[in-house]
Amino acid sequence: MEYKNLIAGDWSETVAAAANINPSDTQDVLGYAANSPAEDMERAIAAARDAAPGWAASTPQQRFDVLDAIGTEILARKAELGKLLSREEGKTLPEGIGEAARAGQIFKFFAGETLRQAGEILGSVRPGVGVEVTRSPVGVVGLITPWNFPIAIPAWKIAPALAYGNAVVLKPAELTPGCAHALAEIINRSGLPEGVFNIVFGTGSTVGQTLVQSRHVDAISFTGSVETGSAIAAACGAQRKKLQLEMGGKNPMVVLDDADLETAVDASLNGAFFSTGQRCTASSRLIVTEGIHDRFVAALGERMTRLRVGNALDDSTQIGPVVDERQLEKDLYYLDVAASEGGQVLGGQTLQRSTKGFYLAPALVTETSNDMRINQEEVFGPLASVIRVADYDEALVVANDTPFGLSAGICTGSLKYATHFKAHAEAGMAMVNLPTAGVDYHVPFGGTKGSSFGAREQGSHAKEFYTKVKTAYTLA
Ligand code: ADP
């Protein structure tokens, strides 16, 4: 399989190719992606620029039909797309199929939004004057996506971009070109005019950077690491280009003495380890009060060690492999650092399976303090640490003592603490008796502090990023 660029409706010839490797079985090469030069990106941007005015002038019905067709095909093929996703990214088959379905649902949601777009008509403070507030497309948007949700994240950027009348250039992650290519094929046969959607494969430093720096791109939406996001922010700031960033997390899960133990263990097990811990909303800091600490650690440790780690495509697998060797080394490095700083590590050993892959047993690091590196820096693997605290007040201080602010959870039977936590957790998303990861597709997603920048993604709030506002005054 060759993953070619789609530019102005044409699948361009690949220049060179980068192998797409199955992390559950490194002998299995799914295909080869174009390793495009900067000129390919420039051609894609020019194609989007040419197509933008036509799509901006399209009717709500035209936009609805395109988005609905894309959503319908994704949902009809969710099993096949989910399998592709699990094979190239390593999350389990149910997780892969669930993510593919979510991508379809996102397109369906934004198909509906095309018919609900409205402005406002207001009276003026001046007599005889009318005021209208309307929204129009931003123009050409550049979308840069990571590997950990290789179909859902492109979907939640592309769908609102198209729904609100923009032309798109997508630069997907190098590690997961297969899902991005499958999505591009579906979009290309949806009836969307040529050039409105373009995809360019290649490295961040070549085609990603060209997209960010282009004077012909009006807005950038990025999901990825803090380092890359910060560099993109500097480049966009210099050009005053509209920008939306979703970056890391160091998400706290607070467990109070009055929590239901089973609920707390279920939520923590899911939040910390499912999807191999490779979710920006993963629960990486478990902040546990004294009275439940030992029972919680014993129960979670026992459940964690029973998790079945294996090939993402095996029915019995609960935790798939780490995405690649670099990430596996990073996970192991942080476990070493945690141990050298005094943490007690349970699990965390590399595992052999019948196929060669990046298998790592989930790890729980106990007896940690919040100032340890394992609690301050994002790792992005199947590992979580436990921080013992005296009471709710200390738990909240520790939960908020982080540069990040994406998701924050609490397990408690107390309405008082749950209500206080929802109001005072410094995070864009707060969860009560639920995992920090796992969100709905029709409501805003995003964080505060170092996790996010710019307007929220998803739900009808997405229009804040994908439209610009005009205020018109008319003398009656
Ligand atoms: P990760 O560690 O998850 O791979 P990155 O931030 O490196 O996170 O990558 C996220 C996305 O950003 C990928 O599509 C990557 O190619 C892209 N990217 C990396 N560097 C740059 C850059 N300098 N400019 C634009 N995009 C980049």
XYZ file of C-alpha atoms and ligand atoms in Angstrom:
503
model
C 0.000 0.000 0.000
C 1.275 3.434 -0.912
C -0.110 6.432 0.920
C -0.020 9.232 -1.632
C -0.715 12.894 -1.142
C -4.115 14.191 -2.232
C -3.659 17.613 -3.771
C -6.363 19.391 -5.782
C -8.225 16.101 -6.210
C -5.205 14.173 -7.542
C -3.326 11.402 -5.792
C 0.226 12.614 -6.434
C 3.133 10.265 -7.062
C 5.190 9.587 -3.927
C 8.709 10.961 -3.807
C 10.225 8.660 -1.209
C 8.596 6.373 1.260
C 8.467 5.856 5.020
C 7.400 2.423 6.302
C 4.222 2.130 8.381
C 5.080 -0.568 10.965
C 2.678 -2.569 13.141
C 3.794 -2.070 16.769
C 2.336 -5.495 17.709
C 4.425 -7.206 15.012
C 7.349 -5.254 13.626
C 7.662 -7.708 10.678
C 4.271 -6.488 9.459
C 4.661 -3.415 7.242
C 1.245 -1.934 6.398
C 2.472 0.382 3.686
C 4.708 3.242 2.738
C 3.893 6.926 3.066
C 5.160 9.769 0.960
C 8.038 11.594 2.595
C 7.105 14.790 0.842
C 9.272 17.799 0.127
C 8.142 21.282 1.125
C 7.028 21.987 -2.483
C 4.250 19.392 -2.173
C 2.916 21.221 0.841
C 3.083 24.502 -1.013
C 1.068 22.990 -3.891
C -1.530 21.696 -1.423
C -1.844 25.109 0.211
C -2.255 26.731 -3.216
C -4.955 24.185 -4.117
C -6.813 24.934 -0.893
C -6.483 28.672 -1.527
C -8.011 28.276 -5.012
C -10.873 26.127 -3.729
C -11.660 28.165 -0.614
C -13.970 30.834 -2.110
C -16.185 28.249 -3.835
C -16.640 26.191 -0.662
C -17.180 29.327 1.428
C -20.098 30.099 -0.897
C -21.611 26.597 -0.666
C -25.085 26.136 0.781
C -25.827 24.431 4.089
C -27.390 21.566 2.093
C -24.204 21.011 0.072
C -22.133 20.946 3.246
C -24.626 18.673 4.986
C -24.592 16.170 2.115
C -20.783 15.954 2.087
C -20.375 15.580 5.854
C -23.270 13.140 6.104
C -21.812 10.981 3.307
C -18.418 10.887 5.037
C -19.996 9.966 8.379
C -22.158 7.272 6.784
C -19.218 5.581 5.063
C -17.026 5.669 8.180
C -19.799 4.143 10.297
C -20.541 1.465 7.690
C -16.839 0.515 7.614
C -16.027 0.976 11.306
C -14.936 -2.658 11.819
C -12.470 -2.520 8.916
C -11.209 0.968 9.790
C -10.938 0.005 13.458
C -8.814 -2.996 12.508
C -6.531 -0.827 10.400
C -6.238 1.583 13.327
C -5.379 -1.168 15.826
C -2.857 -2.646 13.425
C -0.985 0.583 12.865
C -1.347 2.292 16.272
C -1.571 -0.659 18.666
C -4.724 0.049 20.640
C -7.003 -2.970 21.080
C -9.586 -3.896 18.471
C -12.592 -2.728 20.545
C -10.760 0.551 21.185
C -9.915 0.893 17.476
C -13.466 0.170 16.331
C -14.812 2.535 18.991
C -12.531 5.291 17.747
C -13.554 4.738 14.114
C -17.225 4.924 15.127
C -16.546 8.117 16.993
C -15.013 9.640 13.852
C -18.205 8.805 11.958
C -20.380 10.272 14.702
C -18.342 13.483 14.652
C -19.011 13.929 10.922
C -22.726 13.266 11.542
C -22.773 15.840 14.357
C -21.183 18.514 12.169
C -23.462 17.585 9.256
C -26.306 18.657 11.564
C -24.435 21.789 12.577
C -24.309 22.979 8.958
C -28.103 23.422 9.101
C -28.066 25.183 12.442
C -25.616 27.964 11.649
C -27.143 31.281 12.578
C -26.200 34.856 13.208
C -27.730 37.353 15.578
C -29.936 40.348 14.910
C -29.843 42.991 17.606
C -31.208 46.442 18.153
C -28.691 49.250 18.090
C -28.144 51.699 20.911
C -28.702 54.324 18.205
C -32.247 54.967 16.933
C -33.097 53.691 13.462
C -30.024 51.442 13.200
C -29.978 47.645 12.964
C -27.102 45.395 13.987
C -26.267 41.972 12.562
C -23.556 39.656 13.838
C -22.610 36.970 11.332
C -19.964 34.296 11.001
C -17.926 33.444 7.918
C -15.197 30.881 7.230
C -11.635 31.646 8.319
C -10.343 30.567 4.877
C -7.560 27.967 4.548
C -6.910 25.982 7.706
C -3.847 23.812 8.349
C -4.454 20.781 10.547
C -1.553 18.966 12.233
C -2.396 15.744 14.052
C -0.673 13.181 16.313
C -0.607 9.385 16.186
C -2.554 8.461 19.332
C -6.059 9.018 17.901
C -5.214 8.635 14.208
C -8.783 8.845 12.909
C -10.747 10.669 15.637
C -8.456 13.698 15.927
C -8.294 14.338 12.153
C -12.108 13.908 12.145
C -12.722 16.412 14.926
C -10.662 18.999 13.105
C -11.714 18.286 9.490
C -15.467 18.015 10.171
C -15.934 21.462 11.747
C -13.461 23.021 9.295
C -15.610 21.837 6.360
C -18.940 22.429 8.116
C -18.109 26.106 8.631
C -16.944 26.528 5.026
C -13.146 26.331 5.173
C -10.636 24.666 2.852
C -8.283 22.202 4.548
C -4.714 20.958 4.367
C -4.067 17.998 6.703
C -0.547 16.974 7.823
C -1.087 13.691 9.686
C 1.353 12.021 12.080
C 4.226 10.072 10.539
C 3.503 6.951 12.636
C -0.117 6.519 11.518
C -0.504 7.388 7.824
C -2.894 4.488 7.122
C -5.931 5.868 8.947
C -5.315 9.355 7.576
C -5.116 7.960 4.049
C -8.306 5.912 4.472
C -10.093 9.005 5.741
C -8.779 11.042 2.795
C -10.149 8.425 0.357
C -13.562 8.611 2.000
C -13.566 12.410 1.946
C -12.439 12.410 -1.697
C -15.504 10.463 -2.814
C -18.010 12.385 -0.702
C -18.866 14.955 -3.365
C -16.593 17.627 -1.893
C -15.194 19.864 -4.667
C -11.558 19.200 -5.592
C -8.987 21.113 -3.582
C -11.233 21.782 -0.581
C -9.546 18.913 1.258
C -5.864 18.106 0.743
C -3.522 15.790 2.605
C 0.281 15.840 2.600
C 2.360 13.109 4.253
C 5.839 13.818 5.561
C 7.820 15.002 8.527
C 6.879 17.766 10.917
C 10.139 19.596 10.325
C 9.599 19.708 6.536
C 5.934 19.751 5.521
C 4.583 20.579 9.003
C 6.771 23.615 9.291
C 5.929 24.747 5.751
C 2.231 24.607 6.622
C 2.730 26.600 9.819
C 4.894 29.251 8.193
C 2.902 29.751 5.005
C 1.467 33.226 4.527
C -1.361 31.605 2.563
C -2.720 29.659 5.543
C -5.155 31.542 7.774
C -5.303 29.287 10.827
C -3.524 26.295 12.357
C -5.088 23.662 14.598
C -2.471 21.424 16.209
C -2.572 18.472 18.579
C 0.749 17.079 19.780
C 3.618 17.672 22.149
C 4.286 20.754 24.249
C 7.631 21.353 22.526
C 6.201 21.350 19.013
C 3.126 23.307 20.100
C 5.293 26.005 21.646
C 7.375 26.356 18.475
C 4.183 26.562 16.390
C 2.771 29.207 18.748
C 5.879 31.351 18.289
C 5.665 31.080 14.475
C 1.928 31.803 14.371
C 2.237 34.653 16.860
C 4.826 36.356 14.688
C 2.359 36.220 11.782
C -0.732 36.859 13.934
C -2.179 33.658 12.532
C -5.205 32.155 14.259
C -4.107 29.210 16.369
C -5.550 26.355 18.392
C -3.257 24.025 20.361
C -4.011 20.829 22.262
C -0.953 19.479 24.016
C -0.091 17.387 27.007
C -1.592 16.547 30.344
C -0.507 15.305 33.744
C -4.035 14.536 34.789
C -4.839 13.980 38.458
C -7.325 11.416 39.734
C -8.190 12.209 43.340
C -9.458 9.297 45.442
C -10.990 10.267 48.782
C -11.569 8.078 51.830
C -15.316 8.102 51.204
C -15.003 6.826 47.604
C -16.552 3.542 46.559
C -13.392 1.428 46.247
C -14.543 -0.506 43.186
C -15.597 2.647 41.338
C -12.251 4.295 42.141
C -10.226 1.268 41.044
C -12.260 0.855 37.818
C -11.895 4.539 36.923
C -8.173 4.585 37.706
C -7.442 1.331 35.870
C -9.229 2.591 32.784
C -7.870 6.150 32.963
C -4.269 5.161 33.573
C -3.725 2.074 31.442
C -6.337 1.636 28.720
C -5.206 2.596 25.213
C -1.741 1.766 26.642
C -1.873 5.030 28.603
C -1.301 6.884 25.354
C -4.078 9.424 25.823
C -3.489 13.073 26.654
C -6.353 12.718 29.170
C -4.808 9.640 30.876
C -4.793 9.589 34.697
C -1.094 9.737 35.423
C -1.221 11.033 39.018
C -3.419 9.117 41.449
C -3.785 11.345 44.519
C -5.127 9.246 47.349
C -6.105 10.139 50.913
C -4.621 8.309 53.876
C -7.639 6.270 54.976
C -8.162 4.463 51.651
C -4.590 4.568 50.337
C -3.411 1.061 51.200
C -6.657 -0.655 50.190
C -6.742 1.300 46.912
C -3.105 0.557 46.030
C -3.541 -3.154 46.810
C -6.730 -3.456 44.739
C -5.444 -1.414 41.786
C -2.099 -3.238 41.768
C -3.877 -6.576 41.750
C -6.185 -5.579 38.877
C -3.309 -4.019 36.927
C -1.095 -7.097 37.066
C -3.991 -9.198 35.730
C -4.366 -7.029 32.608
C -3.537 -9.050 29.498
C -0.894 -7.300 27.392
C -0.597 -8.551 23.840
C -1.092 -8.183 20.110
C -3.674 -5.448 19.535
C -5.595 -7.692 17.130
C -5.980 -10.645 19.557
C -9.427 -10.941 21.084
C -8.054 -11.587 24.566
C -5.793 -8.509 24.645
C -6.708 -5.737 27.058
C -3.580 -3.583 26.646
C -1.866 -3.299 23.276
C 1.800 -2.476 22.665
C 3.466 0.896 23.036
C 3.419 2.729 19.704
C 7.137 2.517 18.843
C 10.627 1.937 20.167
C 11.266 5.588 20.976
C 8.155 5.770 23.152
C 9.005 2.441 24.828
C 12.462 3.760 25.723
C 10.913 6.928 27.095
C 8.511 4.915 29.314
C 11.387 2.779 30.641
C 13.545 5.851 31.212
C 10.855 7.487 33.361
C 10.389 4.289 35.389
C 14.135 4.333 36.123
C 14.009 8.001 37.079
C 11.013 7.368 39.369
C 12.837 4.486 41.079
C 15.999 6.549 41.517
C 13.924 9.317 43.122
C 12.510 6.880 45.684
C 9.351 5.508 44.002
C 8.376 1.831 44.406
C 7.713 0.374 40.966
C 5.219 -2.471 40.467
C 5.196 -3.925 36.926
C 6.804 -2.029 34.065
C 8.863 -4.867 32.581
C 9.179 -5.375 28.829
C 7.380 -8.503 27.628
C 7.971 -11.059 24.857
C 5.043 -12.225 22.781
C 4.811 -14.577 19.783
C 5.397 -11.628 17.460
C 8.101 -9.032 18.038
C 6.538 -5.823 19.289
C 6.838 -3.020 21.831
C 5.190 -4.780 24.760
C 5.335 -3.247 28.212
C 3.586 -4.419 31.374
C 1.580 -1.571 32.926
C 3.332 0.022 35.889
C 2.232 1.585 39.154
C 4.740 3.730 41.025
C 3.855 4.154 44.689
C 5.288 6.294 47.499
C 5.865 9.262 45.209
C 5.680 12.980 45.879
C 4.317 15.547 43.478
C 7.669 17.225 42.906
C 9.226 14.048 41.439
C 9.816 14.128 37.687
C 7.337 11.289 37.128
C 4.657 13.634 38.472
C 5.706 16.795 36.665
C 6.559 15.627 33.119
C 4.242 13.924 30.659
C 5.342 10.360 29.875
C 2.526 9.029 27.636
C 2.758 5.345 28.533
C 0.918 2.688 30.586
C 2.174 4.027 33.875
C 0.704 5.936 36.783
C 2.014 7.071 40.119
C 0.351 7.275 43.508
C 0.707 10.304 45.777
C -0.464 9.921 49.373
C -2.208 12.970 50.891
C -3.864 13.750 54.225
C -7.246 15.047 53.107
C -9.309 16.698 50.370
C -7.716 20.114 50.842
C -4.222 18.755 50.303
C -5.460 16.601 47.395
C -6.801 19.671 45.585
C -3.565 21.626 46.088
C -1.526 18.703 44.729
C -3.959 18.114 41.826
C -3.537 21.732 40.739
C 0.234 21.861 41.304
C 1.137 21.131 37.668
C 1.871 23.163 34.562
C -0.891 21.232 32.768
C -4.686 21.498 33.009
C -6.463 19.157 30.623
C -8.620 16.748 32.643
C -9.042 16.177 36.394
C -11.030 13.485 38.188
C -12.305 12.787 41.669
C -13.774 9.652 43.206
C -15.905 10.447 46.220
C -19.326 9.765 47.710
C -19.561 13.343 48.898
C -21.610 15.885 46.976
C -19.787 18.654 48.836
C -16.322 17.589 47.666
C -17.503 16.716 44.159
C -19.110 20.135 43.767
C -16.066 21.946 45.137
C -13.707 19.954 42.908
C -15.716 20.679 39.739
C -15.457 24.382 40.530
C -11.813 24.488 41.640
C -9.914 21.853 39.657
C -7.674 23.817 37.277
C -8.569 21.809 34.192
C -10.735 22.148 31.121
C -12.590 18.928 31.952
C -13.616 17.594 35.381
C -14.829 14.044 36.009
C -16.697 12.761 39.068
C -16.512 9.005 39.700
C -15.453 8.564 36.061
C -12.050 8.085 34.387
C -10.210 11.276 33.376
C -10.122 9.911 29.820
C -13.162 9.143 27.687
C -15.250 12.086 26.534
C -18.400 12.704 24.520
C -18.176 13.967 20.940
C -20.862 16.669 21.092
C -19.434 18.889 23.848
C -16.262 20.993 24.124
C -12.886 19.315 24.584
C -9.811 21.141 25.807
C -7.772 22.342 28.713
C -6.342 25.248 30.632
C -2.813 26.336 31.596
C -0.051 24.602 29.590
C -2.347 21.989 28.032
C -4.222 24.087 25.501
C -4.285 27.408 23.750
C -7.044 29.097 21.803
C -10.696 28.193 21.368
C -12.145 24.825 22.382
C -12.486 21.899 19.981
C -15.619 19.834 19.342
C -19.306 20.405 19.821
C -20.819 23.648 18.635
C -17.984 25.520 20.408
C -15.768 24.493 17.474
C -17.223 27.392 15.494
C -15.215 29.858 17.590
C -12.053 28.636 15.908
C -13.345 27.786 12.437
C -15.224 31.039 11.797
C -14.584 34.730 11.999
C -17.185 37.214 13.190
C -18.526 40.269 11.400
C -20.723 42.994 12.905
C -22.788 44.953 10.346
C -24.750 48.161 11.047
C -27.546 49.360 8.775
C -29.450 52.634 8.854
C -33.090 51.721 8.402
P 4.517 13.355 19.246
O 5.600 13.349 20.290
O 3.196 12.933 19.741
O 4.918 12.726 17.964
P 4.813 15.917 17.973
O 4.435 17.242 18.531
O 6.233 15.673 17.666
O 4.222 14.885 18.986
O 3.973 15.599 16.662
C 2.640 15.957 16.473
C 2.457 16.389 15.030
O 3.206 17.592 14.808
C 2.969 15.379 13.999
O 2.111 15.372 12.869
C 4.330 15.960 13.648
O 4.785 15.570 12.373
C 4.046 17.445 13.680
N 5.245 18.291 13.847
C 6.400 17.967 14.467
N 7.264 18.998 14.401
C 6.646 20.002 13.734
C 7.008 21.336 13.363
N 8.192 21.852 13.668
N 6.103 22.076 12.687
C 4.885 21.583 12.401
N 4.485 20.337 12.715
C 5.350 19.547 13.379
